[in-house]
Every structure is written in C-alpha cells, then in structure tokens.
Amino acid sequence: GENVEQHPSTLSVQEGDSAVIKCTYSDSASNYFPWYKQELGKRPQLIIDIRSNVGEKKDQRIAVTLNKTAKHFSLHITETQPEDSAVYFCAASYTGTASKLTFGTGTRLQVTL
Amino acid sequence: KAGVTQTPRYLIKTRGQQVTLSCSPISGHRSVSWYQQTPGQGLQFLFEYFSETQRNKGNFPGRFSGRQFSNSRSEMNVSTLELGDSALYLCASSLSRAGYGYTFGSGTRLTVV
C-alpha cells in the first residue's frame, strides 16, 4: 500500500521567514495530494491541494509543488506569521474507484516572534 | 452552511464495552471517511463510504465496523473495546465521488479505561 514520509517532524522559524515541509510517497498511482493544518485541539483543515496533472499551485502565502518523477511534494509558506503555528500533515491518495488518504506523520511548525 | 458534525464529542468507556460514533456530513456530500488519530500512529484510515456502500477499508480488526445511511449520515461501531482504542476519531466528507477536498469534523475523543 501507499506510504508517505514527511520531514521535518518539527520546524521553528522566525516570523517573516519561509517554511518548507517535504513529503515523499511510494505509490506511483497516487494522483491527489492535499495538505492539512491542525491547530491544537482542533480539526484538521484543508489548506491547499494539488492533483498530479499540475506541477505547482499557489494560494496567497502558501504554495505546493509536486515532482511526480521523484514522487515527492512540498509545502511552502512565505512570510510566516504566529498564526501559522500548528501541525501540518501531507497526504496522498489515488482517486480511482474509492478514496483513501494516507497521511504523513506531521510537522509541528513553530513561528517565533 | 453547517460543517461536518460528529457526536458525541467525548466518550469514556470501559474495556470490553462497545461504542457507536455518529457523523453527519456537509449537506450534499455523499462520500464519508473515518480516521483514527493517535499520538503514536498519527492519522490512520478506517473506512470510506459512498452512497451507502463501503468502498474501502483500512487495516483495522473486525471489531471496527461502520455504515452509511440513505441520508449520507454515517456511524462507526467499535466492539469489545481495548485500551489501545483510545483515540480521536475523525469523520470527513467530500462532495466529490473521487474524494477531493475532504472536510473534517471536530472528532469524537474516545477514552477506554
């Protein structure tokens, strides 16, 4: 089955700096890659997603890049703010006849003042 | 527009008992998935339903079961509870048959004592 590895497990950046979180997946059939943000005690929230027919997608300060050949995808957050502090999860899925998200282990991002 | 609603929010059960958790998806969403979240194992896929059919099942023992009703509401049941079943159980729904853009509920925190 699919396996998703995520690095780093913790990341501390200063406010205004950029943060990058990387994930690799094992199943070349995977074609959908969402990113979720989970604040302490709250539900995971979808922040951005990318499909395999696209190499990059951007939404304001957040961008995701996908390299299908290398089977890895990354989340980029620019101009980080304290409210970006949370745990971020990447996931991979094959959206064929059924949907199953395989999640990475999460990255705890701390944005310091 | 109401989000994904999970009830109850908190549950304390004794080993050996059984429990039923409920999930009401966003109106119009027919794909419903369940995930177990623990500090040690992260987010693990349990099952996925679409139009009352279980299309996919994760690697959990048969004590874990679920179903979806004609109004897309879903329930999951865990029988013969074990201490290791203590976790946050998250339900997610999607408008897409392929499972794009899952929105998560706030979860049910189950504690087994």
mmCIF file of C-alpha atoms in Angstrom:
data_model
loop_
_atom_site.group_PDB
_atom_site.id
_atom_site.type_symbol
_atom_site.label_atom_id
_atom_site.label_comp_id
_atom_site.label_asym_id
_atom_site.label_seq_id
_atom_site.Cartn_x
_atom_site.Cartn_y
_atom_site.Cartn_z
ATOM 1 C CA GLY A 1 0.000 0.000 0.000
ATOM 2 C CA GLU A 2 0.858 3.666 -0.051
ATOM 3 C CA ASN A 3 3.440 5.026 2.379
ATOM 4 C CA VAL A 4 4.016 8.746 2.956
ATOM 5 C CA GLU A 5 7.106 10.085 4.671
ATOM 6 C CA GLN A 6 7.177 13.653 5.962
ATOM 7 C CA HIS A 7 10.099 15.821 7.077
ATOM 8 C CA PRO A 8 10.984 17.550 9.267
ATOM 9 C CA SER A 9 8.972 16.475 12.290
ATOM 10 C CA THR A 10 9.472 19.868 13.924
ATOM 11 C CA LEU A 11 10.329 23.207 12.392
ATOM 12 C CA SER A 12 10.964 26.505 14.111
ATOM 13 C CA VAL A 13 11.162 29.704 12.087
ATOM 14 C CA GLN A 14 11.162 33.397 12.892
ATOM 15 C CA GLU A 15 8.184 35.486 11.925
ATOM 16 C CA GLY A 16 8.534 36.656 8.357
ATOM 17 C CA ASP A 17 10.790 33.788 7.299
ATOM 18 C CA SER A 18 9.762 31.000 4.940
ATOM 19 C CA ALA A 19 8.974 27.427 5.934
ATOM 20 C CA VAL A 20 9.253 24.332 3.757
ATOM 21 C CA ILE A 21 7.845 20.895 4.565
ATOM 22 C CA LYS A 22 8.634 17.918 2.357
ATOM 23 C CA CYS A 23 6.826 14.646 1.719
ATOM 24 C CA THR A 24 7.601 11.593 -0.361
ATOM 25 C CA TYR A 25 5.140 8.917 -1.415
ATOM 26 C CA SER A 26 5.654 5.364 -2.578
ATOM 27 C CA ASP A 27 2.699 4.524 -4.844
ATOM 28 C CA SER A 28 3.128 5.933 -8.341
ATOM 29 C CA ALA A 29 -0.651 5.585 -8.851
ATOM 30 C CA SER A 30 -1.334 8.338 -6.294
ATOM 31 C CA ASN A 31 -2.743 11.360 -8.048
ATOM 32 C CA TYR A 32 -4.064 13.697 -5.342
ATOM 33 C CA PHE A 33 -2.029 15.420 -2.641
ATOM 34 C CA PRO A 34 -3.758 17.583 -0.019
ATOM 35 C CA TRP A 35 -2.193 19.432 2.896
ATOM 36 C CA TYR A 36 -3.964 19.861 6.226
ATOM 37 C CA LYS A 37 -3.287 22.232 9.112
ATOM 38 C CA GLN A 38 -4.278 21.169 12.602
ATOM 39 C CA GLU A 39 -4.161 23.615 15.472
ATOM 40 C CA LEU A 40 -4.056 22.284 18.999
ATOM 41 C CA GLY A 41 -7.372 20.715 19.961
ATOM 42 C CA LYS A 42 -8.959 21.457 16.608
ATOM 43 C CA ARG A 43 -9.908 19.540 13.495
ATOM 44 C CA PRO A 44 -7.559 19.191 10.508
ATOM 45 C CA GLN A 45 -8.307 21.886 7.947
ATOM 46 C CA LEU A 46 -7.528 21.613 4.257
ATOM 47 C CA ILE A 47 -5.236 24.472 3.295
ATOM 48 C CA ILE A 48 -4.201 23.550 -0.229
ATOM 49 C CA ASP A 49 -4.221 20.543 -2.527
ATOM 50 C CA ILE A 50 -2.699 19.570 -5.860
ATOM 51 C CA ARG A 51 -3.554 16.989 -8.477
ATOM 52 C CA SER A 52 -0.979 15.023 -10.409
ATOM 53 C CA ASN A 53 -1.575 16.868 -13.669
ATOM 54 C CA VAL A 54 -0.270 20.090 -12.099
ATOM 55 C CA GLY A 55 3.289 20.827 -11.002
ATOM 56 C CA GLU A 56 2.667 23.785 -8.752
ATOM 57 C CA LYS A 57 -0.230 25.576 -7.105
ATOM 58 C CA LYS A 58 -0.239 28.790 -5.125
ATOM 59 C CA ASP A 59 -2.730 30.432 -2.782
ATOM 60 C CA GLN A 60 -1.522 33.707 -1.296
ATOM 61 C CA ARG A 61 1.368 32.847 1.067
ATOM 62 C CA ILE A 62 1.044 29.096 0.563
ATOM 63 C CA ALA A 63 2.304 27.052 -2.363
ATOM 64 C CA VAL A 64 2.661 23.368 -3.100
ATOM 65 C CA THR A 65 4.994 21.787 -5.633
ATOM 66 C CA LEU A 66 4.824 18.248 -6.984
ATOM 67 C CA ASN A 67 7.534 16.194 -8.635
ATOM 68 C CA LYS A 68 5.890 13.021 -9.957
ATOM 69 C CA THR A 69 9.133 11.531 -11.227
ATOM 70 C CA ALA A 70 10.782 11.742 -7.833
ATOM 71 C CA LYS A 71 7.476 11.082 -6.046
ATOM 72 C CA HIS A 72 7.749 13.996 -3.703
ATOM 73 C CA PHE A 73 5.764 17.115 -2.952
ATOM 74 C CA SER A 74 6.427 20.121 -0.752
ATOM 75 C CA LEU A 75 4.542 22.829 1.107
ATOM 76 C CA HIS A 76 5.998 26.329 1.072
ATOM 77 C CA ILE A 77 4.794 29.038 3.443
ATOM 78 C CA THR A 78 6.204 32.509 2.898
ATOM 79 C CA GLU A 79 6.181 35.483 5.274
ATOM 80 C CA THR A 80 5.242 33.257 8.201
ATOM 81 C CA GLN A 81 3.050 34.643 10.961
ATOM 82 C CA PRO A 82 2.437 33.419 14.532
ATOM 83 C CA GLU A 83 -0.990 32.110 13.484
ATOM 84 C CA ASP A 84 0.758 29.714 11.104
ATOM 85 C CA SER A 85 1.961 27.776 14.167
ATOM 86 C CA ALA A 86 0.282 24.365 14.002
ATOM 87 C CA VAL A 87 0.859 20.770 12.937
ATOM 88 C CA TYR A 88 0.838 20.289 9.180
ATOM 89 C CA PHE A 89 0.004 16.958 7.554
ATOM 90 C CA CYS A 90 0.605 15.947 3.969
ATOM 91 C CA ALA A 91 -1.442 13.164 2.404
ATOM 92 C CA ALA A 92 -1.578 11.132 -0.784
ATOM 93 C CA SER A 93 -4.483 9.416 -2.444
ATOM 94 C CA TYR A 94 -5.426 7.551 -5.572
ATOM 95 C CA THR A 95 -8.816 8.904 -6.575
ATOM 96 C CA GLY A 96 -9.911 5.876 -8.519
ATOM 97 C CA THR A 97 -12.980 3.911 -7.547
ATOM 98 C CA ALA A 98 -12.545 4.728 -3.882
ATOM 99 C CA SER A 99 -10.811 7.359 -1.855
ATOM 100 C CA LYS A 100 -8.323 6.774 0.921
ATOM 101 C CA LEU A 101 -5.954 9.406 2.248
ATOM 102 C CA THR A 102 -2.606 8.150 3.503
ATOM 103 C CA PHE A 103 -1.141 10.764 5.818
ATOM 104 C CA GLY A 104 2.392 11.702 6.676
ATOM 105 C CA THR A 105 3.403 11.808 10.334
ATOM 106 C CA GLY A 106 3.032 15.557 10.626
ATOM 107 C CA THR A 107 5.302 18.584 11.066
ATOM 108 C CA ARG A 108 4.983 20.814 14.078
ATOM 109 C CA LEU A 109 5.673 24.351 12.883
ATOM 110 C CA GLN A 110 6.509 26.989 15.466
ATOM 111 C CA VAL A 111 6.681 30.597 14.339
ATOM 112 C CA THR A 112 8.523 32.726 16.858
ATOM 113 C CA LEU A 113 8.393 36.496 17.200
ATOM 114 C CA LYS B 1 -23.633 26.071 5.753
ATOM 115 C CA ALA B 2 -23.102 23.587 8.583
ATOM 116 C CA GLY B 3 -19.853 21.682 8.680
ATOM 117 C CA VAL B 4 -19.270 18.027 9.454
ATOM 118 C CA THR B 5 -20.917 17.240 12.774
ATOM 119 C CA GLN B 6 -19.707 14.449 14.995
ATOM 120 C CA THR B 7 -21.415 13.253 18.138
ATOM 121 C CA PRO B 8 -20.659 12.794 20.900
ATOM 122 C CA ARG B 9 -17.564 14.978 21.333
ATOM 123 C CA TYR B 10 -16.252 12.981 24.272
ATOM 124 C CA LEU B 11 -16.800 9.435 25.463
ATOM 125 C CA ILE B 12 -15.404 7.372 28.300
ATOM 126 C CA LYS B 13 -15.950 3.634 28.051
ATOM 127 C CA THR B 14 -14.759 0.565 29.919
ATOM 128 C CA ARG B 15 -12.739 -2.231 28.339
ATOM 129 C CA GLY B 16 -14.985 -4.818 26.766
ATOM 130 C CA GLN B 17 -17.846 -2.426 26.073
ATOM 131 C CA GLN B 18 -18.923 -1.308 22.641
ATOM 132 C CA VAL B 19 -19.399 2.191 21.295
ATOM 133 C CA THR B 20 -21.174 3.871 18.383
ATOM 134 C CA LEU B 21 -19.998 7.178 16.960
ATOM 135 C CA SER B 22 -22.076 9.327 14.649
ATOM 136 C CA CYS B 23 -21.187 11.629 11.766
ATOM 137 C CA SER B 24 -23.405 13.997 9.802
ATOM 138 C CA PRO B 25 -21.642 15.169 6.635
ATOM 139 C CA ILE B 26 -21.986 18.537 4.983
ATOM 140 C CA SER B 27 -25.297 18.739 3.151
ATOM 141 C CA GLY B 28 -24.953 17.238 -0.307
ATOM 142 C CA HIS B 29 -21.751 15.347 0.459
ATOM 143 C CA ARG B 30 -22.094 11.639 -0.235
ATOM 144 C CA SER B 31 -18.521 10.483 0.410
ATOM 145 C CA VAL B 32 -17.754 9.941 4.091
ATOM 146 C CA SER B 33 -14.495 8.669 5.535
ATOM 147 C CA TRP B 34 -13.385 7.824 9.046
ATOM 148 C CA TYR B 35 -9.891 8.200 10.506
ATOM 149 C CA GLN B 36 -8.321 7.350 13.829
ATOM 150 C CA GLN B 37 -5.818 9.850 15.224
ATOM 151 C CA THR B 38 -3.374 8.901 17.965
ATOM 152 C CA PRO B 39 -0.072 10.484 19.066
ATOM 153 C CA GLY B 40 1.810 7.293 18.222
ATOM 154 C CA GLN B 41 0.236 6.240 14.917
ATOM 155 C CA GLY B 42 -0.921 9.580 13.545
ATOM 156 C CA LEU B 43 -3.903 9.647 11.202
ATOM 157 C CA GLN B 44 -4.958 6.172 10.121
ATOM 158 C CA PHE B 45 -7.705 5.414 7.596
ATOM 159 C CA LEU B 46 -10.616 3.304 8.856
ATOM 160 C CA PHE B 47 -13.258 3.213 6.112
ATOM 161 C CA GLU B 48 -14.818 5.159 3.281
ATOM 162 C CA TYR B 49 -18.444 5.147 2.183
ATOM 163 C CA PHE B 50 -20.207 6.483 -0.854
ATOM 164 C CA SER B 51 -23.967 6.209 -1.341
ATOM 165 C CA GLU B 52 -24.318 3.636 1.445
ATOM 166 C CA THR B 53 -21.556 1.404 0.025
ATOM 167 C CA GLN B 54 -18.271 0.770 1.793
ATOM 168 C CA ARG B 55 -15.736 1.262 -0.967
ATOM 169 C CA ASN B 56 -12.560 0.987 1.043
ATOM 170 C CA LYS B 57 -11.455 -0.332 4.428
ATOM 171 C CA GLY B 58 -8.260 0.270 6.354
ATOM 172 C CA ASN B 59 -6.124 -2.205 8.201
ATOM 173 C CA PHE B 60 -8.114 -2.425 11.408
ATOM 174 C CA PRO B 61 -9.533 -5.528 13.135
ATOM 175 C CA GLY B 62 -13.098 -6.659 12.530
ATOM 176 C CA ARG B 63 -14.136 -5.050 15.818
ATOM 177 C CA PHE B 64 -14.272 -1.810 13.862
ATOM 178 C CA SER B 65 -17.300 -1.509 11.602
ATOM 179 C CA GLY B 66 -19.357 1.188 10.052
ATOM 180 C CA ARG B 67 -22.263 2.019 7.859
ATOM 181 C CA GLN B 68 -23.800 4.851 5.915
ATOM 182 C CA PHE B 69 -27.466 5.665 5.700
ATOM 183 C CA SER B 70 -29.506 6.890 2.762
ATOM 184 C CA ASN B 71 -29.213 10.493 4.007
ATOM 185 C CA SER B 72 -25.380 10.092 3.945
ATOM 186 C CA ARG B 73 -25.090 10.163 7.724
ATOM 187 C CA SER B 74 -22.600 7.589 8.929
ATOM 188 C CA GLU B 75 -21.918 5.649 12.071
ATOM 189 C CA MET B 76 -18.949 3.644 13.183
ATOM 190 C CA ASN B 77 -19.013 0.972 15.838
ATOM 191 C CA VAL B 78 -16.216 -0.492 17.905
ATOM 192 C CA SER B 79 -16.982 -3.655 19.818
ATOM 193 C CA THR B 80 -15.059 -5.255 22.679
ATOM 194 C CA LEU B 81 -13.146 -2.065 23.393
ATOM 195 C CA GLU B 82 -9.453 -2.266 24.233
ATOM 196 C CA LEU B 83 -7.275 0.335 25.951
ATOM 197 C CA GLY B 84 -5.471 0.883 22.652
ATOM 198 C CA ASP B 85 -8.685 2.062 21.027
ATOM 199 C CA SER B 86 -8.401 5.327 22.947
ATOM 200 C CA ALA B 87 -8.066 7.947 20.244
ATOM 201 C CA LEU B 88 -9.636 10.861 18.432
ATOM 202 C CA TYR B 89 -11.991 9.518 15.763
ATOM 203 C CA LEU B 90 -12.408 11.889 12.874
ATOM 204 C CA CYS B 91 -15.046 11.853 10.188
ATOM 205 C CA ALA B 92 -14.591 13.664 6.888
ATOM 206 C CA SER B 93 -16.944 14.297 3.998
ATOM 207 C CA SER B 94 -16.470 15.219 0.364
ATOM 208 C CA LEU B 95 -18.764 16.458 -2.374
ATOM 209 C CA SER B 96 -16.612 14.633 -4.881
ATOM 210 C CA ARG B 97 -17.106 10.954 -5.695
ATOM 211 C CA ALA B 98 -13.333 10.782 -6.150
ATOM 212 C CA GLY B 99 -12.731 12.186 -2.682
ATOM 213 C CA TYR B 100 -11.229 15.575 -3.427
ATOM 214 C CA GLY B 101 -11.300 18.219 -0.741
ATOM 215 C CA TYR B 102 -12.308 16.267 2.338
ATOM 216 C CA THR B 103 -13.633 18.446 5.174
ATOM 217 C CA PHE B 104 -13.088 17.048 8.638
ATOM 218 C CA GLY B 105 -15.350 17.191 11.647
ATOM 219 C CA SER B 106 -14.065 18.063 15.110
ATOM 220 C CA GLY B 107 -13.940 14.420 16.091
ATOM 221 C CA THR B 108 -15.031 12.219 18.963
ATOM 222 C CA ARG B 109 -12.463 11.757 21.718
ATOM 223 C CA LEU B 110 -12.815 8.184 22.980
ATOM 224 C CA THR B 111 -11.127 7.157 26.192
ATOM 225 C CA VAL B 112 -11.164 3.490 27.169
ATOM 226 C CA VAL B 113 -10.456 2.768 30.847
#
